[in-house]
Short mmCIF file of C-alpha atoms in Angstrom, two decimals:
data_model
loop_
_atom_site.label_atom_id
_atom_site.label_comp_id
_atom_site.label_asym_id
_atom_site.label_seq_id
_atom_site.Cartn_x
_atom_site.Cartn_y
_atom_site.Cartn_z
CA MET A 270 16.93 -15.12 7.56
CA LYS A 271 17.10 -15.07 3.80
CA ARG A 272 14.03 -14.45 1.72
CA PHE A 273 13.07 -14.06 -1.89
CA PHE A 274 12.33 -10.54 -3.07
CA GLY A 275 10.84 -9.27 -6.31
CA PHE A 276 11.35 -5.58 -7.07
CA PHE A 277 8.09 -4.66 -8.78
CA VAL A 278 5.54 -1.97 -9.41
CA VAL A 279 3.01 -2.18 -6.62
CA VAL A 280 0.09 -0.78 -8.56
CA LEU A 281 -2.11 -3.73 -9.46
CA LEU A 282 -4.12 -3.30 -12.63
CA CYS A 283 -6.78 -5.27 -14.47
CA ALA A 284 -5.71 -7.79 -17.10
CA SER A 285 -7.01 -5.65 -19.94
CA ILE A 286 -4.37 -3.03 -19.06
CA PHE A 287 -1.41 -5.13 -18.01
CA MET A 288 -0.57 -8.13 -15.88
CA GLY A 289 -0.09 -7.16 -12.25
CA TYR A 290 2.06 -8.82 -9.64
CA ALA A 291 1.52 -9.32 -5.93
CA SER A 292 3.80 -11.00 -3.46
CA ALA A 293 2.41 -14.10 -1.80
CA ASP A 294 2.44 -12.53 1.65
CA ALA A 295 0.76 -9.29 0.56
CA GLY A 296 -2.73 -10.68 0.08
CA PHE A 297 -5.48 -12.33 2.05
CA TYR A 298 -8.57 -14.16 0.89
CA PHE A 299 -12.24 -14.87 1.41
CA GLY A 300 -14.83 -16.77 -0.59
CA THR A 301 -15.52 -20.30 -1.76
CA PRO A 302 -12.80 -22.55 -3.18
CA THR A 303 -14.07 -21.83 -6.69
CA ILE A 304 -14.70 -18.07 -6.29
CA THR A 305 -11.88 -16.56 -4.26
CA ASN A 306 -11.29 -12.85 -3.78
CA ASN A 307 -7.59 -12.01 -3.51
CA LEU A 308 -7.22 -8.81 -1.48
CA TYR A 309 -4.15 -6.64 -1.10
CA SER A 310 -5.59 -3.78 0.96
CA ALA A 311 -8.61 -3.42 3.23
CA ALA A 312 -10.16 -0.92 5.67
CA ALA A 313 -12.96 -1.17 8.24
CA CYS A 314 -15.72 1.39 8.83
CA LYS A 315 -19.11 1.11 10.58
CA ASP A 316 -19.16 -2.72 10.67
CA ALA A 317 -18.22 -2.95 7.00
CA PHE A 318 -14.98 -3.62 5.15
CA LEU A 319 -13.79 -2.09 1.89
CA CYS A 320 -11.28 -4.24 0.06
CA CYS A 321 -9.18 -4.00 -3.10
CA ASN A 322 -9.67 -7.23 -5.02
CA ILE A 323 -6.82 -7.95 -7.46
CA ASN A 324 -8.63 -10.83 -9.18
CA ASN A 325 -11.18 -8.50 -10.80
CA ALA A 326 -9.48 -5.13 -10.20
CA ASP A 327 -12.39 -3.80 -8.16
CA TYR A 328 -13.39 -2.47 -4.77
CA ILE A 329 -15.54 -4.81 -2.67
CA LEU A 330 -17.77 -3.70 0.20
CA PHE A 331 -18.12 -6.65 2.55
CA ASN A 332 -20.15 -6.83 5.79
CA GLY A 333 -18.47 -9.93 7.16
CA GLU A 334 -21.06 -12.29 5.71
CA SER A 335 -21.66 -11.24 2.12
CA ILE A 336 -20.59 -8.79 -0.58
CA GLN A 337 -22.72 -5.65 -0.48
CA SER A 338 -21.28 -3.77 -3.46
CA ARG A 339 -18.40 -3.81 -5.90
CA PHE A 340 -17.09 -1.49 -8.61
CA PRO A 341 -13.89 -1.12 -10.69
CA TYR A 342 -10.96 0.63 -9.05
CA VAL A 343 -9.09 1.56 -12.25
CA THR A 344 -10.16 4.88 -13.81
CA ILE A 345 -9.10 5.48 -17.42
CA LEU A 346 -8.25 9.17 -17.83
CA GLU A 347 -7.30 9.26 -21.51
CA GLY A 348 -5.71 7.31 -24.36
CA ASP A 349 -5.81 3.71 -25.52
CA VAL A 350 -4.16 0.51 -24.34
CA SER A 351 -0.78 1.31 -25.93
CA ASN A 352 -0.52 4.90 -24.67
CA GLN A 353 -2.79 5.95 -21.85
CA ARG A 354 -3.17 7.69 -18.51
CA TYR A 355 -5.12 5.99 -15.77
CA ARG A 356 -5.62 6.08 -12.01
CA SER A 357 -5.28 3.05 -9.74
CA PRO A 358 -5.21 2.68 -5.94
CA LEU A 359 -2.17 2.00 -3.83
CA GLY A 360 -4.35 1.15 -0.80
CA VAL A 361 -7.45 2.05 1.20
CA VAL A 362 -7.93 3.49 4.71
CA SER A 363 -10.81 4.69 6.90
CA ASP A 364 -11.32 7.42 9.51
CA GLY A 365 -14.28 5.58 11.05
CA GLU A 366 -16.79 7.62 9.06
CA ASN A 367 -15.64 7.32 5.44
CA PHE A 368 -13.44 5.15 3.26
CA TYR A 369 -10.51 6.71 1.41
CA SER A 370 -8.11 5.53 -1.27
CA ILE A 371 -4.57 6.54 -2.14
CA GLU A 372 -4.76 6.61 -5.95
CA MET A 373 -1.84 6.94 -8.36
CA SER A 374 -2.22 8.60 -11.78
CA ILE A 375 0.06 6.81 -14.21
CA HIS A 376 1.21 7.49 -17.76
CA GLU A 377 2.07 4.30 -19.61
CA ASP A 378 3.36 4.46 -23.19
CA ARG A 379 4.28 0.98 -24.32
CA THR A 380 5.83 2.12 -27.61
CA ALA A 381 8.14 4.61 -25.93
CA GLU A 382 8.59 2.28 -22.93
CA ILE A 383 7.46 5.01 -20.53
CA PHE A 384 5.95 4.22 -17.15
CA LYS A 385 5.61 7.32 -14.97
CA PHE A 386 3.77 8.14 -11.73
CA GLU A 387 2.44 11.60 -12.55
CA ARG A 388 0.27 12.32 -9.54
CA VAL A 389 -0.83 10.72 -6.28
CA GLU A 390 -4.15 11.66 -4.69
CA PHE A 391 -5.93 11.03 -1.43
CA ARG A 392 -9.59 10.49 -2.41
CA ARG A 393 -12.85 9.94 -0.53
CA ILE A 394 -14.76 6.91 -1.79
CA ASN A 395 -18.49 7.18 -2.48
CA ILE A 396 -19.82 3.62 -2.46
CA GLU A 397 -23.33 4.47 -3.67
CA GLN A 398 -22.14 6.55 -6.62
CA GLN A 399 -19.23 4.18 -7.25
CA SER A 400 -16.81 7.08 -7.53
CA THR A 401 -13.98 8.83 -5.69
CA GLU A 402 -13.59 12.52 -4.81
CA LEU A 403 -10.27 14.36 -4.54
CA VAL A 404 -9.37 15.41 -0.98
CA ALA A 405 -5.65 16.19 -1.27
CA GLU A 406 -2.56 15.58 -3.37
CA LEU A 407 0.39 13.61 -2.00
CA ASP A 408 4.08 13.56 -2.82
CA ILE A 409 5.38 9.98 -2.62
CA SER A 410 8.62 10.69 -4.50
CA PRO A 411 10.64 9.09 -1.64
CA ALA A 412 9.10 5.77 -2.73
CA ILE A 413 9.62 6.25 -6.50
CA VAL A 414 12.81 5.43 -8.39
CA LEU A 415 13.74 5.60 -12.07
CA GLN A 416 15.01 2.30 -13.39
CA THR A 417 18.60 2.56 -14.54
CA GLY A 418 18.93 3.23 -18.27
CA SER A 419 15.18 3.44 -18.92
CA LYS A 420 12.14 5.72 -18.79
CA ARG A 421 10.27 3.41 -16.44
CA GLU A 422 9.62 4.41 -12.85
CA THR A 423 9.18 1.84 -10.09
CA CYS A 424 7.32 2.22 -6.81
CA MET A 425 8.77 0.60 -3.71
CA ARG A 426 6.77 -2.26 -2.27
CA PHE A 427 3.77 -0.83 -0.42
CA LEU A 428 3.22 -2.48 2.97
CA SER A 429 0.33 -0.80 4.75
CA ALA A 430 -1.38 2.49 5.59
CA ALA A 431 -3.02 4.14 8.60
CA LEU A 432 -5.14 7.27 9.02
CA SER A 433 -5.76 9.21 12.25
CA ASN A 434 -6.86 12.77 12.98
CA SER A 435 -6.16 13.99 9.42
CA ILE A 436 -2.70 12.44 9.50
CA LEU A 437 -1.96 9.73 6.93
CA TYR A 438 0.85 7.18 7.17
CA LEU A 439 2.13 5.05 4.28
CA ALA A 440 4.72 2.32 4.88
CA PHE A 441 7.08 0.99 2.18
CA GLU A 442 9.90 -1.51 1.82
CA THR A 443 13.00 -1.02 -0.30
CA PRO A 444 16.30 -2.87 -0.80
CA THR A 445 19.16 -0.91 0.73
CA GLU A 446 20.96 -1.39 -2.58
CA SER A 447 18.47 -1.11 -5.46
CA ASN A 448 18.47 -3.97 -7.92
CA ASN A 449 16.06 -3.36 -10.80
CA SER A 450 17.26 -6.24 -12.94
CA GLY A 451 14.95 -8.86 -11.52
CA PHE A 452 14.74 -11.14 -8.48
CA MET A 453 17.26 -11.82 -5.79
CA PHE A 454 17.80 -13.56 -2.49
CA ALA A 455 18.51 -11.24 0.41
CA ASP A 456 18.79 -11.01 4.17
CA GLU A 457 16.29 -9.00 6.21
CA SER A 458 19.12 -6.56 6.91
CA ASP A 459 19.30 -5.78 3.18
CA PHE A 460 15.89 -4.14 3.31
CA GLU A 461 14.90 -0.76 4.66
CA HIS A 462 11.37 -0.05 5.84
CA PHE A 463 10.13 3.49 6.12
CA VAL A 464 6.92 5.36 6.75
CA LEU A 465 5.79 8.61 5.10
CA ARG A 466 3.74 10.92 7.35
CA TYR A 467 1.33 13.41 5.76
CA GLU A 468 -0.80 16.10 7.27
CA ILE A 469 -3.81 16.15 4.94
CA GLY A 470 -3.62 19.39 2.98
CA ASN A 471 0.19 19.41 2.93
CA PRO A 472 1.51 17.20 0.11
CA THR A 473 5.09 17.04 1.45
CA PRO A 474 5.75 14.05 3.74
CA GLN A 475 8.07 13.45 6.64
CA ARG A 476 10.08 10.24 6.28
CA PHE A 477 10.85 7.94 9.21
CA VAL A 478 12.95 4.78 9.03
CA LEU A 479 11.41 1.72 10.68
CA ALA A 480 13.07 -1.50 11.80
CA GLY A 481 13.44 -4.30 9.25
CA GLY A 482 10.29 -6.24 8.52
CA ALA A 483 8.07 -3.48 9.87
CA GLU A 484 4.32 -3.27 9.27
CA LEU A 485 1.98 -0.59 10.55
CA VAL A 486 -0.48 -1.77 13.21
CA THR A 487 -2.38 1.43 13.97
CA ALA A 488 -1.94 5.18 14.41
CA GLU A 489 -3.27 7.76 16.84
CA GLY A 490 -2.33 11.30 15.90
CA ASP A 491 1.47 11.61 16.05
CA LEU A 492 1.86 8.08 17.41
CA VAL A 493 2.42 5.08 15.14
CA MET A 494 2.37 1.47 16.36
CA TYR A 495 4.31 -0.96 14.19
CA SER A 496 5.84 -4.42 14.26
CA ALA A 497 9.58 -5.02 14.03
CA LEU A 498 11.39 -8.30 13.42
CA SER A 499 14.11 -9.42 15.80
CA ALA A 500 17.45 -9.82 14.07
CA ASP A 501 18.38 -13.35 15.16
CA SER A 502 15.05 -15.06 15.84
CA ASN A 503 11.41 -15.26 14.82
CA ASP A 504 10.45 -12.92 17.65
CA VAL A 505 8.48 -9.79 16.76
CA GLN A 506 8.47 -6.58 18.76
CA ILE A 507 5.48 -4.27 18.83
CA CYS A 508 6.92 -0.75 18.87
CA MET A 509 5.68 2.82 19.16
CA LEU A 510 7.07 5.76 17.18
CA ASP A 511 6.28 9.35 18.18
CA THR A 512 6.58 11.23 14.88
CA SER A 513 6.52 14.60 16.66
CA THR A 514 9.79 13.82 18.48
CA GLY A 515 11.25 10.79 16.69
CA ASN A 516 11.28 8.83 19.98
CA ARG A 517 10.69 5.08 19.85
CA SER A 518 9.85 2.46 22.44
CA ALA A 519 9.24 -1.28 22.44
CA LEU A 520 5.86 -2.19 23.94
CA GLN A 521 5.78 -5.98 23.73
CA THR A 522 7.68 -8.93 22.33
CA ILE A 523 5.76 -11.75 20.65
CA PRO A 524 7.88 -14.93 20.80
CA GLY A 525 8.18 -16.78 17.52
CA LYS A 526 8.38 -20.29 18.92
CA ASN A 527 6.20 -21.82 16.20
CA GLY A 528 6.76 -19.25 13.48
CA ARG A 529 6.85 -15.53 12.95
CA ALA A 530 3.70 -13.50 13.60
CA SER A 531 2.46 -11.04 10.97
CA ARG A 532 -0.68 -9.07 10.00
CA PHE A 533 -1.66 -7.35 13.22
CA ALA A 534 -4.86 -5.52 14.18
CA TYR A 535 -5.42 -3.27 17.19
CA ASP A 536 -8.58 -3.10 19.30
CA THR A 537 -8.80 -0.11 21.67
#
């Protein structure tokens, strides 16, 4: 199946900094027809949901019926609009007790045409104080590439994240042959999906290749449940990866008779 792919920086920033991009299938929505919140990452904790809203570049705490709190998710570290360092989230997760964000510190110099990911941090979110606290640093260099002939770095498309027992998983998508020049049409087989596994406190990840079209469903310690597209149909397999051994198994096939399933949640 061919699909349209845009190779883009996944960090979504407020309009006052620069115009962000999000793929159509990366967001979900709630709200009235006139006031819609476009979300690209969300986590659940204690009957509440923390969401990243790309319309207003803010975090939203939502209880399923109404918005409880919201505050900006972009932190300006230094500089002005033309040459500055700032921190912006890649996504949010929860351990059942607290919300956390994966935040990327970026140096953007428009005059020198520099765009560099200087640091990535795993941070605990304090809703009441509207702030984040550093827990650990992360190395996501396997998901960062330097655009050919430029000083601009690009982050692979972020898919999803999962946190379990102090182990963090981040899933990304990348073309098997990088094309930084713009947009292209490609087959599913032209994309590689991979997950980075971190033990909190150790910044160096382990990298595991996933099947094409993969999205994380949930994680439990060393085990990661993910979806995988079937090569010649709309069927989707729910698979399990044991990151301690590298062993994989298919748990269930969801037939795609009326279309391909996506965006899974797991209830123990």
